[in-house]
mmCIF file of C-alpha atoms and ligand atoms in Angstrom:
data_model
loop_
_atom_site.group_PDB
_atom_site.id
_atom_site.type_symbol
_atom_site.label_atom_id
_atom_site.label_comp_id
_atom_site.label_asym_id
_atom_site.label_seq_id
_atom_site.Cartn_x
_atom_site.Cartn_y
_atom_site.Cartn_z
ATOM 1 C CA MET K 725 -19.521 -3.167 -5.643
ATOM 2 C CA LEU K 726 -16.614 -3.017 -8.104
ATOM 3 C CA THR K 727 -13.371 -1.343 -7.110
ATOM 4 C CA ASN K 728 -10.848 0.151 -9.513
ATOM 5 C CA ILE K 729 -7.224 -0.368 -8.513
ATOM 6 C CA LYS K 730 -4.585 1.533 -10.479
ATOM 7 C CA PHE K 731 -0.902 0.720 -9.925
ATOM 8 C CA ILE K 732 0.999 3.995 -10.208
ATOM 9 C CA GLY K 733 4.315 2.241 -9.461
ATOM 10 C CA HIS K 734 6.479 1.008 -6.549
ATOM 11 C CA SER K 735 3.950 0.923 -3.648
ATOM 12 C CA CYS K 736 1.668 3.668 -4.944
ATOM 13 C CA PHE K 737 -1.909 2.796 -5.840
ATOM 14 C CA LEU K 738 -4.855 4.975 -6.802
ATOM 15 C CA ILE K 739 -8.123 3.389 -5.715
ATOM 16 C CA ASN K 740 -11.423 4.397 -7.328
ATOM 17 C CA GLY K 741 -9.744 7.532 -8.635
ATOM 18 C CA ASN K 742 -9.786 9.315 -5.292
ATOM 19 C CA ILE K 743 -7.859 7.324 -2.672
ATOM 20 C CA LEU K 744 -4.089 7.555 -3.100
ATOM 21 C CA ILE K 745 -1.716 5.308 -1.112
ATOM 22 C CA ASP K 746 2.043 5.950 -0.675
ATOM 23 C CA PRO K 747 2.444 8.532 -3.479
ATOM 24 C CA PHE K 748 6.111 8.168 -4.467
ATOM 25 C CA ILE K 749 5.629 9.482 -7.986
ATOM 26 C CA TYR K 750 7.776 12.337 -9.301
ATOM 27 C CA SER K 751 11.145 10.772 -8.404
ATOM 28 C CA ASN K 752 10.049 7.309 -9.491
ATOM 29 C CA PRO K 753 11.178 6.747 -13.087
ATOM 30 C CA THR K 754 8.522 4.024 -13.597
ATOM 31 C CA ALA K 755 5.579 6.196 -12.512
ATOM 32 C CA GLN K 756 3.588 8.334 -14.879
ATOM 33 C CA VAL K 757 0.605 10.307 -13.723
ATOM 34 C CA ILE K 758 -1.577 12.886 -15.274
ATOM 35 C CA PRO K 759 -1.633 15.939 -12.948
ATOM 36 C CA GLU K 760 -5.413 16.195 -13.506
ATOM 37 C CA GLU K 761 -5.758 12.695 -12.065
ATOM 38 C CA LEU K 762 -4.139 13.765 -8.794
ATOM 39 C CA LYS K 763 -6.444 16.765 -8.383
ATOM 40 C CA LYS K 764 -9.360 14.361 -7.854
ATOM 41 C CA VAL K 765 -7.673 12.696 -4.875
ATOM 42 C CA LYS K 766 -9.656 13.180 -1.656
ATOM 43 C CA ASP K 767 -7.661 10.978 0.701
ATOM 44 C CA ILE K 768 -3.955 10.220 0.849
ATOM 45 C CA LEU K 769 -3.139 7.221 3.057
ATOM 46 C CA LEU K 770 0.451 6.615 4.172
ATOM 47 C CA THR K 771 1.916 3.344 5.458
ATOM 48 C CA HIS K 772 5.085 5.003 6.807
ATOM 49 C CA ALA K 773 7.425 7.959 6.490
ATOM 50 C CA HIS K 774 10.224 6.675 4.245
ATOM 51 C CA ALA K 775 10.821 8.779 1.128
ATOM 52 C CA ASP K 776 9.562 6.064 -1.235
ATOM 53 C CA HIS K 777 6.184 6.092 0.598
ATOM 54 C CA LEU K 778 5.627 9.621 1.987
ATOM 55 C CA GLY K 779 6.851 10.559 -1.474
ATOM 56 C CA ASP K 780 5.026 13.561 -2.918
ATOM 57 C CA ALA K 781 2.144 13.449 -0.441
ATOM 58 C CA ILE K 782 2.750 16.954 0.853
ATOM 59 C CA GLU K 783 2.971 18.572 -2.586
ATOM 60 C CA ILE K 784 -0.087 16.686 -3.896
ATOM 61 C CA ALA K 785 -2.139 17.516 -0.807
ATOM 62 C CA LYS K 786 -1.143 21.184 -1.073
ATOM 63 C CA LYS K 787 -2.159 21.445 -4.738
ATOM 64 C CA GLY K 788 -5.459 19.648 -4.345
ATOM 65 C CA LYS K 789 -7.665 19.392 -1.288
ATOM 66 C CA ALA K 790 -6.666 15.965 -0.111
ATOM 67 C CA LYS K 791 -6.573 14.992 3.543
ATOM 68 C CA ILE K 792 -3.638 12.893 4.747
ATOM 69 C CA THR K 793 -4.250 9.992 7.127
ATOM 70 C CA ALA K 794 -1.225 8.323 8.695
ATOM 71 C CA ILE K 795 0.294 7.086 11.935
ATOM 72 C CA PHE K 796 0.222 9.843 14.588
ATOM 73 C CA GLU K 797 3.858 11.033 14.342
ATOM 74 C CA LEU K 798 3.824 11.106 10.535
ATOM 75 C CA ALA K 799 0.447 12.880 10.476
ATOM 76 C CA ASN K 800 1.835 15.503 12.880
ATOM 77 C CA TYR K 801 4.768 16.072 10.543
ATOM 78 C CA CYS K 802 2.379 16.611 7.618
ATOM 79 C CA ALA K 803 0.214 18.921 9.754
ATOM 80 C CA SER K 804 3.318 20.996 10.517
ATOM 81 C CA LYS K 805 3.498 21.674 6.748
ATOM 82 C CA GLY K 806 0.036 23.240 6.913
ATOM 83 C CA LEU K 807 -1.998 20.268 5.690
ATOM 84 C CA ILE K 808 -5.268 18.728 6.824
ATOM 85 C CA THR K 809 -4.397 15.460 8.535
ATOM 86 C CA GLN K 810 -5.666 12.812 10.878
ATOM 87 C CA GLY K 811 -3.236 10.808 12.953
ATOM 88 C CA CYS K 812 -4.208 7.305 14.024
ATOM 89 C CA ASN K 813 -2.309 4.319 15.360
ATOM 90 C CA ILE K 814 -1.973 0.546 15.156
ATOM 91 C CA GLY K 815 -5.244 -1.290 15.650
ATOM 92 C CA GLY K 816 -7.294 1.820 15.012
ATOM 93 C CA LYS K 817 -10.225 2.128 12.636
ATOM 94 C CA VAL K 818 -10.673 5.353 10.721
ATOM 95 C CA ASP K 819 -13.977 6.239 9.040
ATOM 96 C CA PHE K 820 -14.093 7.812 5.592
ATOM 97 C CA ASP K 821 -17.013 8.711 3.335
ATOM 98 C CA TRP K 822 -16.073 5.687 1.163
ATOM 99 C CA GLY K 823 -15.897 3.204 4.056
ATOM 100 C CA TYR K 824 -13.221 2.697 6.657
ATOM 101 C CA ALA K 825 -9.629 1.575 7.135
ATOM 102 C CA HIS K 826 -7.660 -0.210 9.842
ATOM 103 C CA TRP K 827 -4.005 0.638 10.442
ATOM 104 C CA LEU K 828 -2.301 -2.672 11.288
ATOM 105 C CA GLN K 829 1.144 -3.779 12.375
ATOM 106 C CA ALA K 830 3.997 -4.134 9.880
ATOM 107 C CA GLN K 831 7.576 -5.173 10.667
ATOM 108 C CA HIS K 832 9.646 -2.286 9.355
ATOM 109 C CA SER K 833 11.128 1.055 10.466
ATOM 110 C CA SER K 834 9.881 4.578 9.746
ATOM 111 C CA SER K 835 11.831 7.832 9.745
ATOM 112 C CA LEU K 836 10.963 11.363 8.606
ATOM 113 C CA PRO K 837 12.951 13.251 5.909
ATOM 114 C CA ASP K 838 15.212 14.788 8.601
ATOM 115 C CA GLY K 839 15.950 11.326 10.004
ATOM 116 C CA SER K 840 13.805 11.753 13.106
ATOM 117 C CA TYR K 841 11.314 9.166 14.351
ATOM 118 C CA GLY K 842 8.282 8.806 12.096
ATOM 119 C CA GLY K 843 6.175 6.572 14.334
ATOM 120 C CA VAL K 844 5.825 2.896 13.504
ATOM 121 C CA ALA K 845 5.357 1.450 10.030
ATOM 122 C CA ALA K 846 1.917 0.093 9.162
ATOM 123 C CA SER K 847 -0.102 -2.034 6.818
ATOM 124 C CA ILE K 848 -3.484 -0.561 5.865
ATOM 125 C CA LEU K 849 -6.675 -2.561 5.416
ATOM 126 C CA LEU K 850 -9.248 -0.605 3.422
ATOM 127 C CA ASN K 851 -12.904 -1.531 3.521
ATOM 128 C CA ILE K 852 -14.599 0.133 0.564
ATOM 129 C CA ASP K 853 -18.307 -0.619 0.459
ATOM 130 C CA GLY K 854 -17.539 -4.002 2.004
ATOM 131 C CA LYS K 855 -14.582 -4.871 -0.269
ATOM 132 C CA LYS K 856 -11.449 -5.473 1.807
ATOM 133 C CA ILE K 857 -8.102 -4.495 0.302
ATOM 134 C CA LEU K 858 -4.921 -4.912 2.357
ATOM 135 C CA HIS K 859 -1.928 -2.730 1.409
ATOM 136 C CA LEU K 860 0.918 -4.296 3.380
ATOM 137 C CA GLY K 861 3.296 -1.322 3.088
ATOM 138 C CA ASP K 862 6.903 -2.326 3.696
ATOM 139 C CA THR K 863 7.180 -5.357 5.929
ATOM 140 C CA GLY K 864 9.029 -8.542 6.641
ATOM 141 C CA LEU K 865 7.122 -11.761 7.116
ATOM 142 C CA HIS K 866 5.557 -11.832 10.593
ATOM 143 C CA SER K 867 3.235 -14.286 12.234
ATOM 144 C CA ASP K 868 0.551 -11.665 13.005
ATOM 145 C CA MET K 869 -0.339 -12.138 9.353
ATOM 146 C CA LYS K 870 -2.106 -15.320 10.496
ATOM 147 C CA MET K 871 -4.276 -13.235 12.819
ATOM 148 C CA ILE K 872 -4.898 -10.647 10.104
ATOM 149 C CA GLY K 873 -5.962 -13.417 7.720
ATOM 150 C CA ASP K 874 -8.261 -15.035 10.266
ATOM 151 C CA PHE K 875 -9.746 -11.916 11.829
ATOM 152 C CA TYR K 876 -9.775 -9.271 9.077
ATOM 153 C CA GLN K 877 -10.109 -11.617 6.071
ATOM 154 C CA PRO K 878 -8.666 -9.442 3.280
ATOM 155 C CA GLU K 879 -9.904 -10.273 -0.230
ATOM 156 C CA ILE K 880 -7.220 -8.442 -2.189
ATOM 157 C CA VAL K 881 -3.623 -8.131 -0.911
ATOM 158 C CA LEU K 882 -1.039 -5.679 -2.272
ATOM 159 C CA ILE K 883 2.257 -7.236 -1.239
ATOM 160 C CA PRO K 884 5.947 -6.202 -1.347
ATOM 161 C CA ILE K 885 8.147 -8.828 -3.026
ATOM 162 C CA GLY K 886 11.417 -7.062 -3.891
ATOM 163 C CA GLY K 887 13.465 -8.246 -0.905
ATOM 164 C CA PHE K 888 16.312 -6.233 0.690
ATOM 165 C CA TYR K 889 13.986 -3.759 2.483
ATOM 166 C CA THR K 890 10.981 -6.092 2.672
ATOM 167 C CA MET K 891 9.905 -9.662 2.092
ATOM 168 C CA GLY K 892 11.165 -11.411 -1.005
ATOM 169 C CA ILE K 893 9.081 -13.786 -3.096
ATOM 170 C CA ASN K 894 9.459 -16.863 -0.850
ATOM 171 C CA GLU K 895 8.346 -14.972 2.269
ATOM 172 C CA ALA K 896 5.546 -13.315 0.316
ATOM 173 C CA VAL K 897 4.160 -16.708 -0.763
ATOM 174 C CA GLU K 898 4.117 -17.791 2.900
ATOM 175 C CA ALA K 899 2.391 -14.525 3.832
ATOM 176 C CA ILE K 900 -0.335 -15.212 1.285
ATOM 177 C CA LYS K 901 -0.911 -18.682 2.767
ATOM 178 C CA TRP K 902 -1.577 -16.932 6.099
ATOM 179 C CA LEU K 903 -3.568 -13.979 4.747
ATOM 180 C CA LYS K 904 -5.730 -16.190 2.475
ATOM 181 C CA PRO K 905 -6.929 -13.555 -0.024
ATOM 182 C CA LYS K 906 -8.568 -14.264 -3.382
ATOM 183 C CA ILE K 907 -6.336 -11.860 -5.305
ATOM 184 C CA VAL K 908 -2.663 -10.905 -4.877
ATOM 185 C CA ILE K 909 -1.032 -7.916 -6.565
ATOM 186 C CA PRO K 910 2.781 -7.609 -6.146
ATOM 187 C CA MET K 911 4.500 -4.274 -5.498
ATOM 188 C CA HIS K 912 7.808 -2.769 -4.260
ATOM 189 C CA TYR K 913 10.053 -4.554 -6.779
ATOM 190 C CA ASP K 914 12.247 -3.584 -9.762
ATOM 191 C CA THR K 915 12.116 0.142 -8.905
ATOM 192 C CA PHE K 916 15.766 0.164 -7.747
ATOM 193 C CA SER K 917 18.624 -2.221 -8.536
ATOM 194 C CA ASN K 918 18.614 -3.736 -5.030
ATOM 195 C CA ILE K 919 14.945 -4.795 -5.185
ATOM 196 C CA GLN K 920 14.947 -6.513 -8.567
ATOM 197 C CA THR K 921 13.135 -9.827 -8.523
ATOM 198 C CA ASP K 922 11.438 -12.362 -10.771
ATOM 199 C CA VAL K 923 7.780 -11.380 -10.686
ATOM 200 C CA ASN K 924 6.840 -14.180 -13.107
ATOM 201 C CA GLN K 925 8.259 -16.729 -10.683
ATOM 202 C CA PHE K 926 6.240 -15.138 -7.863
ATOM 203 C CA GLN K 927 3.091 -15.268 -9.974
ATOM 204 C CA TYR K 928 3.717 -18.934 -10.792
ATOM 205 C CA MET K 929 4.286 -19.792 -7.109
ATOM 206 C CA ILE K 930 1.115 -18.009 -5.979
ATOM 207 C CA ASN K 931 -1.034 -19.581 -8.688
ATOM 208 C CA ASN K 932 0.348 -23.077 -8.061
ATOM 209 C CA SER K 933 0.881 -23.273 -4.306
ATOM 210 C CA THR K 934 -1.878 -21.105 -2.798
ATOM 211 C CA GLU K 935 -5.616 -20.633 -3.276
ATOM 212 C CA ALA K 936 -5.072 -17.080 -4.503
ATOM 213 C CA LYS K 937 -4.721 -15.690 -8.014
ATOM 214 C CA CYS K 938 -1.782 -13.376 -8.726
ATOM 215 C CA ILE K 939 -2.391 -10.385 -10.965
ATOM 216 C CA VAL K 940 0.745 -8.533 -12.099
ATOM 217 C CA LEU K 941 0.055 -4.898 -12.919
ATOM 218 C CA LYS K 942 2.604 -2.856 -14.828
ATOM 219 C CA PRO K 943 2.919 0.773 -13.711
ATOM 220 C CA SER K 944 0.003 2.899 -14.982
ATOM 221 C CA ARG K 945 -2.207 -0.176 -15.502
ATOM 222 C CA ASP K 946 -5.405 -0.695 -13.582
ATOM 223 C CA ILE K 947 -7.916 -3.406 -12.901
ATOM 224 C CA THR K 948 -11.533 -3.372 -11.771
ATOM 225 C CA LEU K 949 -12.436 -6.136 -9.322
HETATM 226 NI NI1 NI N 61 10.294 1.718 4.073
HETATM 227 MN MN1 MN N 62 9.883 1.153 0.762
#
C-alpha cells in the first residue's frame, strides 16, 4: 500500500491527506497550507506540547472535526479547550481506522503554553496498512533507539537534525544506524536561526555511511512511498 507523506514544514507532516502530525503552521514562515486541505484532517497526532509542535492543533481541530491524540497530560489540556481527544502514554498502542500508532520514548521536555507540565515528550510510530513510519518528534540521541530499531522495525524515519533543541546531523546519522530504516526524511532544521544546519551534508552522510536513503523534502513538497 502506498503512503503519501507531505512535509508542511518544521516537524509538521500530513500523511495520506488526513493524518496531521505536530501542526506548527500559521506562525511558521516556511509553511504554506491550503485551508481546504486542513478540513480533511481526521486525526491530529502530537509528539509533545511545545509551541512548535502543539502549534495550531486546537484551532485546526475546532474548525474541522479532527480528533487529537497525544500523551495524557497534553490530551487533557486539549480536552479542556472543548476538543475530542484521546490521551495515551509511552509504550501504548492506539487504534485508528487507518491502522495504529505506538507512542514511544523520546529524550526531550514538554511544557504547555502556560509553562505547566505537558507530560513527557514522545516519538510516534505509525502503522498505516502495514507501512511503519516513525516520527521521532524532538529528541536527543538515546540508546533505546536500538530497541526501537530491533523491535518495531520502522521503514521510514522522520528525524530532527537541526541541533540546539534536538540531535544534530552527527547524532542523527548514529540514530539511523540503530533504527535501520529504508528511508530517512530530515525535519526540525532551518526554521529558526539557532537550528540552521547543512542538510546536504546530512543527506551525503546517510547515503554513504548507512543502508538508508535520505530524501530531503522542501516545505509543501510530498512523496508517495
Ligand atoms: Ni520541543
Ligand atoms: Mn521543537
